[in-house]
């Protein structure tokens, strides 16, 4: 019954954890990929008001003009470069689907980070592209020489994700600039997934925006404002590419959810989220200082994930089972990587749960090593 393309699709390793969690009594869940806070009250109010005011019909495919204007203003004020065009998408996930479809023919190559967000390789392969991985181990940085060596005549896209899911790494400005010039030399597009761009704990966060005329920036509202269920993101970049993505959106998603576009355009850009980000910096600091040193952990510079090594020489399956027995939910590194030497935990949880999680993980060290 099913198309051949379904043969290579595996259910997400993270979804399996969700299913396990549903069967557990009060788990210590450090597997979640979303902020733990509720959206600011003003944003909730604006969304309710937008529904009452009748913003329940389709919007134009590219998204409300006032929202696009605010997106471009924000990008320009942050990076001193105004992209040619923007498009409101159904989450960054929607932006990835549209971007990949607009850029990749079957057989074209895309370079992806290893470890990296699970959706990239699955979508690229679904669309018939050939995936090549560049390595982020051991310091969560890319090596521009490796990227140059992977570039072939069919390489159309280099995907960057900073801050990173799952590593918490932030890519260095110098390596981004080098990779931008490699992409320019080969006529390749950089897709820069910047969904965690507000969750940055280091001073040297950099974006590829403005470094190359073929940069597709994807970002959104899910993580920053605690609204992943609103399915709202955006893409910025060259007009030719954004027009192609808009055409595909016309025949697929149609538009991003209308009332939430209105609410975000009216309220979100004026909200000060710095208190929330500082809270996460504190959770990051606590994790880094209190997690047992048998877990080798590079302090996350951004996002709300940490990607420690497994303790000692413990095989991944044994570690995961021991964690589950202790009601601890984390995500095995092999869900994100060709390697199975690390695991992802999210510190986007209450202080109480984070404390329980750290104690649980530290207890495992004694039992497993
Ligand atoms: N990119 C990365 C790196 C992510 O971690 C996520 C969400 N887990 C997404 C994209 C998709 O986010 P959304 O579709 O909610 O905007």
Short mmCIF file of C-alpha atoms in Angstrom, two decimals, residues 28-298:
data_model
loop_
_atom_site.label_atom_id
_atom_site.label_comp_id
_atom_site.label_asym_id
_atom_site.label_seq_id
_atom_site.Cartn_x
_atom_site.Cartn_y
_atom_site.Cartn_z
CA UNK A 28 11.84 12.57 35.72
CA UNK A 29 11.52 13.74 32.18
CA UNK A 30 14.65 15.39 30.78
CA UNK A 31 13.80 14.41 27.21
CA UNK A 32 11.55 17.31 26.27
CA UNK A 33 12.39 19.65 23.40
CA UNK A 34 10.38 22.67 24.44
CA UNK A 35 10.56 25.46 27.01
CA UNK A 36 8.91 24.55 30.33
CA UNK A 37 7.32 27.98 30.86
CA UNK A 38 3.87 29.10 29.71
CA UNK A 39 3.68 31.92 27.18
CA UNK A 40 3.60 35.43 28.64
CA UNK A 41 0.06 36.48 29.58
CA UNK A 42 0.03 39.36 27.07
CA UNK A 43 0.63 36.92 24.22
CA UNK A 44 -2.16 34.59 25.39
CA UNK A 45 -4.52 37.56 25.65
CA UNK A 46 -3.59 38.78 22.17
CA UNK A 47 -4.26 35.32 20.70
CA UNK A 48 -7.69 35.05 22.40
CA UNK A 49 -8.54 38.55 21.24
CA UNK A 50 -7.44 37.76 17.67
CA UNK A 51 -9.82 34.78 17.59
CA UNK A 52 -12.67 36.90 18.98
CA UNK A 53 -11.89 39.65 16.49
CA UNK A 54 -12.47 37.22 13.64
CA UNK A 55 -8.91 36.41 12.53
CA UNK A 56 -9.91 32.83 11.85
CA UNK A 57 -9.71 32.74 8.08
CA UNK A 58 -6.73 32.10 5.81
CA UNK A 59 -4.12 34.81 5.64
CA UNK A 60 -2.13 35.53 2.50
CA UNK A 61 0.28 32.65 1.84
CA UNK A 62 3.43 34.58 2.75
CA UNK A 63 1.96 35.65 6.09
CA UNK A 64 0.59 38.97 7.33
CA UNK A 65 2.50 41.95 5.92
CA UNK A 66 2.86 43.51 9.38
CA UNK A 67 4.36 40.28 10.75
CA UNK A 68 6.80 40.00 7.85
CA UNK A 69 7.82 43.61 8.38
CA UNK A 70 8.50 42.98 12.06
CA UNK A 71 10.50 39.84 11.25
CA UNK A 72 12.72 41.69 8.77
CA UNK A 73 13.15 44.64 11.15
CA UNK A 74 14.21 42.32 13.92
CA UNK A 75 16.71 40.44 11.73
CA UNK A 76 18.14 43.70 10.43
CA UNK A 77 18.51 45.24 13.88
CA UNK A 78 20.25 42.13 15.18
CA UNK A 79 22.58 41.36 12.25
CA UNK A 80 22.87 44.75 10.47
CA UNK A 81 21.71 43.11 7.28
CA UNK A 82 18.19 43.15 5.85
CA UNK A 83 17.40 39.95 3.93
CA UNK A 84 15.63 40.49 0.60
CA UNK A 85 12.47 38.64 1.60
CA UNK A 86 10.70 36.70 4.34
CA UNK A 87 7.94 34.13 4.66
CA UNK A 88 5.86 33.13 7.68
CA UNK A 89 5.97 29.33 7.97
CA UNK A 90 4.20 26.63 9.97
CA UNK A 91 7.04 26.37 12.45
CA UNK A 92 10.67 25.94 11.52
CA UNK A 93 9.61 22.40 10.58
CA UNK A 94 7.45 23.95 7.85
CA UNK A 95 10.39 26.11 6.76
CA UNK A 96 12.62 23.04 6.51
CA UNK A 97 10.08 21.18 4.37
CA UNK A 98 9.64 24.15 2.01
CA UNK A 99 13.35 24.98 1.86
CA UNK A 100 14.41 21.39 1.13
CA UNK A 101 11.69 20.98 -1.53
CA UNK A 102 12.61 24.25 -3.21
CA UNK A 103 16.34 23.50 -3.29
CA UNK A 104 16.98 19.76 -3.54
CA UNK A 105 16.40 17.57 -6.59
CA UNK A 106 16.64 13.79 -6.16
CA UNK A 107 20.34 12.92 -6.10
CA UNK A 108 21.46 16.37 -4.91
CA UNK A 109 23.64 16.40 -1.83
CA UNK A 110 23.10 18.12 1.49
CA UNK A 111 25.69 18.42 4.26
CA UNK A 112 24.28 17.92 7.74
CA UNK A 113 25.81 18.15 11.21
CA UNK A 114 26.54 14.97 13.16
CA UNK A 115 25.15 15.03 15.80
CA UNK A 116 22.12 16.92 14.53
CA UNK A 117 18.38 17.42 14.80
CA UNK A 118 16.65 14.25 13.64
CA UNK A 119 14.33 15.92 11.14
CA UNK A 120 17.08 17.04 8.75
CA UNK A 121 18.24 13.66 7.46
CA UNK A 122 14.76 12.14 7.46
CA UNK A 123 13.30 14.95 5.35
CA UNK A 124 16.28 15.17 2.99
CA UNK A 125 16.10 11.43 2.29
CA UNK A 126 12.32 11.54 1.94
CA UNK A 127 12.84 14.06 -0.87
CA UNK A 128 15.48 11.86 -2.54
CA UNK A 129 18.51 13.93 -1.58
CA UNK A 130 21.82 12.33 -0.61
CA UNK A 131 22.92 13.11 2.94
CA UNK A 132 26.56 13.64 3.85
CA UNK A 133 27.48 14.34 7.44
CA UNK A 134 30.12 16.70 8.78
CA UNK A 135 31.45 15.98 12.23
CA UNK A 136 30.87 18.17 15.28
CA UNK A 137 32.66 15.88 17.77
CA UNK A 138 34.29 16.42 20.21
CA UNK A 139 33.83 20.16 20.81
CA UNK A 140 30.57 20.78 18.90
CA UNK A 141 32.38 22.88 16.30
CA UNK A 142 32.61 22.29 12.56
CA UNK A 143 35.90 21.97 10.72
CA UNK A 144 35.73 24.10 7.54
CA UNK A 145 38.44 21.93 5.94
CA UNK A 146 36.25 18.86 6.37
CA UNK A 147 33.31 20.75 4.86
CA UNK A 148 35.48 21.81 1.88
CA UNK A 149 36.52 18.18 1.38
CA UNK A 150 32.86 17.04 1.33
CA UNK A 151 31.82 19.51 -1.36
CA UNK A 152 31.09 17.85 -4.70
CA UNK A 153 29.43 19.04 -7.90
CA UNK A 154 25.97 18.01 -6.63
CA UNK A 155 26.25 19.59 -3.19
CA UNK A 156 23.43 22.12 -3.07
CA UNK A 157 22.98 22.81 0.64
CA UNK A 158 25.12 23.13 3.76
CA UNK A 159 22.94 23.11 6.86
CA UNK A 160 24.09 24.89 10.01
CA UNK A 161 22.26 24.75 13.34
CA UNK A 162 23.46 27.14 16.02
CA UNK A 163 22.71 27.05 18.90
CA UNK A 164 22.49 23.33 18.38
CA UNK A 165 19.96 20.68 19.16
CA UNK A 166 21.24 18.31 20.62
CA UNK A 167 24.70 19.55 21.66
CA UNK A 168 24.06 23.04 23.08
CA UNK A 169 27.03 24.18 20.98
CA UNK A 170 27.29 27.61 19.37
CA UNK A 171 29.29 27.72 16.14
CA UNK A 172 32.30 30.06 16.08
CA UNK A 173 32.08 33.21 13.94
CA UNK A 174 35.31 32.42 12.13
CA UNK A 175 34.26 28.94 11.04
CA UNK A 176 30.84 30.25 9.90
CA UNK A 177 32.60 32.87 7.76
CA UNK A 178 34.89 30.21 6.26
CA UNK A 179 31.97 27.91 5.49
CA UNK A 180 30.07 30.83 3.94
CA UNK A 181 32.93 31.42 1.53
CA UNK A 182 33.14 27.68 0.72
CA UNK A 183 29.39 27.75 -0.06
CA UNK A 184 29.85 30.87 -2.22
CA UNK A 185 32.69 29.25 -4.15
CA UNK A 186 30.49 26.24 -4.94
CA UNK A 187 27.22 28.12 -5.47
CA UNK A 188 25.69 26.18 -2.55
CA UNK A 189 22.99 27.52 -0.24
CA UNK A 190 23.49 27.75 3.50
CA UNK A 191 20.38 26.85 5.47
CA UNK A 192 20.86 28.28 8.94
CA UNK A 193 18.46 26.86 11.53
CA UNK A 194 18.48 29.49 14.26
CA UNK A 195 15.42 28.42 16.22
CA UNK A 196 17.34 28.74 19.53
CA UNK A 197 18.73 32.18 18.67
CA UNK A 198 17.39 33.77 21.87
CA UNK A 199 18.80 31.01 24.09
CA UNK A 200 22.45 32.04 23.98
CA UNK A 201 24.75 32.05 27.02
CA UNK A 202 27.99 33.14 25.34
CA UNK A 203 28.99 36.52 23.94
CA UNK A 204 30.13 35.35 20.55
CA UNK A 205 26.95 34.10 18.89
CA UNK A 206 27.16 34.60 15.13
CA UNK A 207 24.84 34.03 12.20
CA UNK A 208 25.63 33.39 8.55
CA UNK A 209 23.20 36.16 7.61
CA UNK A 210 24.88 38.70 5.36
CA UNK A 211 28.00 36.58 4.75
CA UNK A 212 26.83 35.01 1.49
CA UNK A 213 24.00 35.96 -0.87
CA UNK A 214 22.49 32.47 -0.65
CA UNK A 215 21.58 32.13 3.03
CA UNK A 216 18.18 30.77 4.05
CA UNK A 217 17.67 31.66 7.69
CA UNK A 218 15.01 29.70 9.55
CA UNK A 219 13.80 30.74 12.96
CA UNK A 220 10.59 31.05 14.86
CA UNK A 221 8.54 31.55 17.95
CA UNK A 222 8.03 28.00 19.33
CA UNK A 223 10.93 27.95 21.75
CA UNK A 224 11.39 31.62 22.62
CA UNK A 225 7.83 32.30 23.72
CA UNK A 226 6.79 28.84 24.92
CA UNK A 227 4.32 28.34 22.04
CA UNK A 228 5.48 25.26 20.06
CA UNK A 229 1.86 24.23 19.54
CA UNK A 230 1.11 27.46 17.69
CA UNK A 231 3.17 26.24 14.71
CA UNK A 232 4.68 29.57 13.81
CA UNK A 233 8.10 30.21 12.30
CA UNK A 234 9.72 32.24 9.58
CA UNK A 235 12.23 32.07 6.76
CA UNK A 236 14.35 34.91 5.41
CA UNK A 237 16.64 34.98 2.38
CA UNK A 238 16.90 35.71 -1.33
CA UNK A 239 13.64 36.62 -3.10
CA UNK A 240 13.98 33.90 -5.74
CA UNK A 241 14.16 31.18 -3.10
CA UNK A 242 11.50 32.67 -0.84
CA UNK A 243 9.12 32.99 -3.83
CA UNK A 244 9.62 29.31 -4.65
CA UNK A 245 8.93 28.34 -1.04
CA UNK A 246 5.83 30.53 -1.04
CA UNK A 247 4.54 28.71 -4.15
CA UNK A 248 4.98 25.35 -2.43
CA UNK A 249 3.31 26.72 0.72
CA UNK A 250 0.32 27.75 -1.45
CA UNK A 251 -0.21 24.10 -2.40
CA UNK A 252 0.59 22.54 0.99
CA UNK A 253 0.38 24.41 4.31
CA UNK A 254 -1.59 27.30 2.66
CA UNK A 255 -0.63 29.66 5.49
CA UNK A 256 0.55 29.61 9.09
CA UNK A 257 -2.22 29.76 11.76
CA UNK A 258 -3.95 33.14 11.37
CA UNK A 259 -4.83 34.19 14.95
CA UNK A 260 -1.34 33.38 16.19
CA UNK A 261 0.20 35.43 13.37
CA UNK A 262 -1.88 38.38 14.56
CA UNK A 263 -0.95 37.84 18.23
CA UNK A 264 2.77 37.47 17.56
CA UNK A 265 2.87 40.50 15.24
CA UNK A 266 1.11 42.65 17.84
CA UNK A 267 2.86 41.58 21.01
CA UNK A 268 5.82 39.20 20.77
CA UNK A 269 8.52 41.52 19.45
CA UNK A 270 8.01 43.94 22.34
CA UNK A 271 8.14 41.29 25.06
CA UNK A 272 11.28 41.13 27.16
CA UNK A 273 12.18 37.44 27.43
CA UNK A 274 15.57 38.05 29.04
CA UNK A 275 14.33 36.91 32.49
CA UNK A 276 13.39 33.54 31.04
CA UNK A 277 16.76 33.20 29.31
CA UNK A 278 18.64 34.11 32.50
CA UNK A 279 16.65 31.43 34.33
CA UNK A 280 17.86 28.89 31.77
CA UNK A 281 21.44 30.12 32.11
CA UNK A 282 21.11 29.38 35.84
CA UNK A 283 19.82 25.86 35.14
CA UNK A 284 22.69 25.34 32.69
CA UNK A 285 25.22 26.46 35.34
CA UNK A 286 23.70 24.15 37.95
CA UNK A 287 23.81 21.17 35.61
CA UNK A 288 27.41 21.85 34.61
CA UNK A 289 28.55 22.18 38.23
CA UNK A 290 26.52 19.34 39.77
CA UNK A 291 26.52 16.59 37.14
CA UNK A 292 28.97 13.82 38.05
CA UNK A 293 32.28 14.28 36.23
CA UNK A 294 32.07 10.72 34.87
CA UNK A 295 29.74 12.37 32.35
CA UNK A 296 32.07 14.44 30.23
CA UNK A 297 30.07 17.55 29.49
CA UNK A 298 31.07 20.56 27.43
#
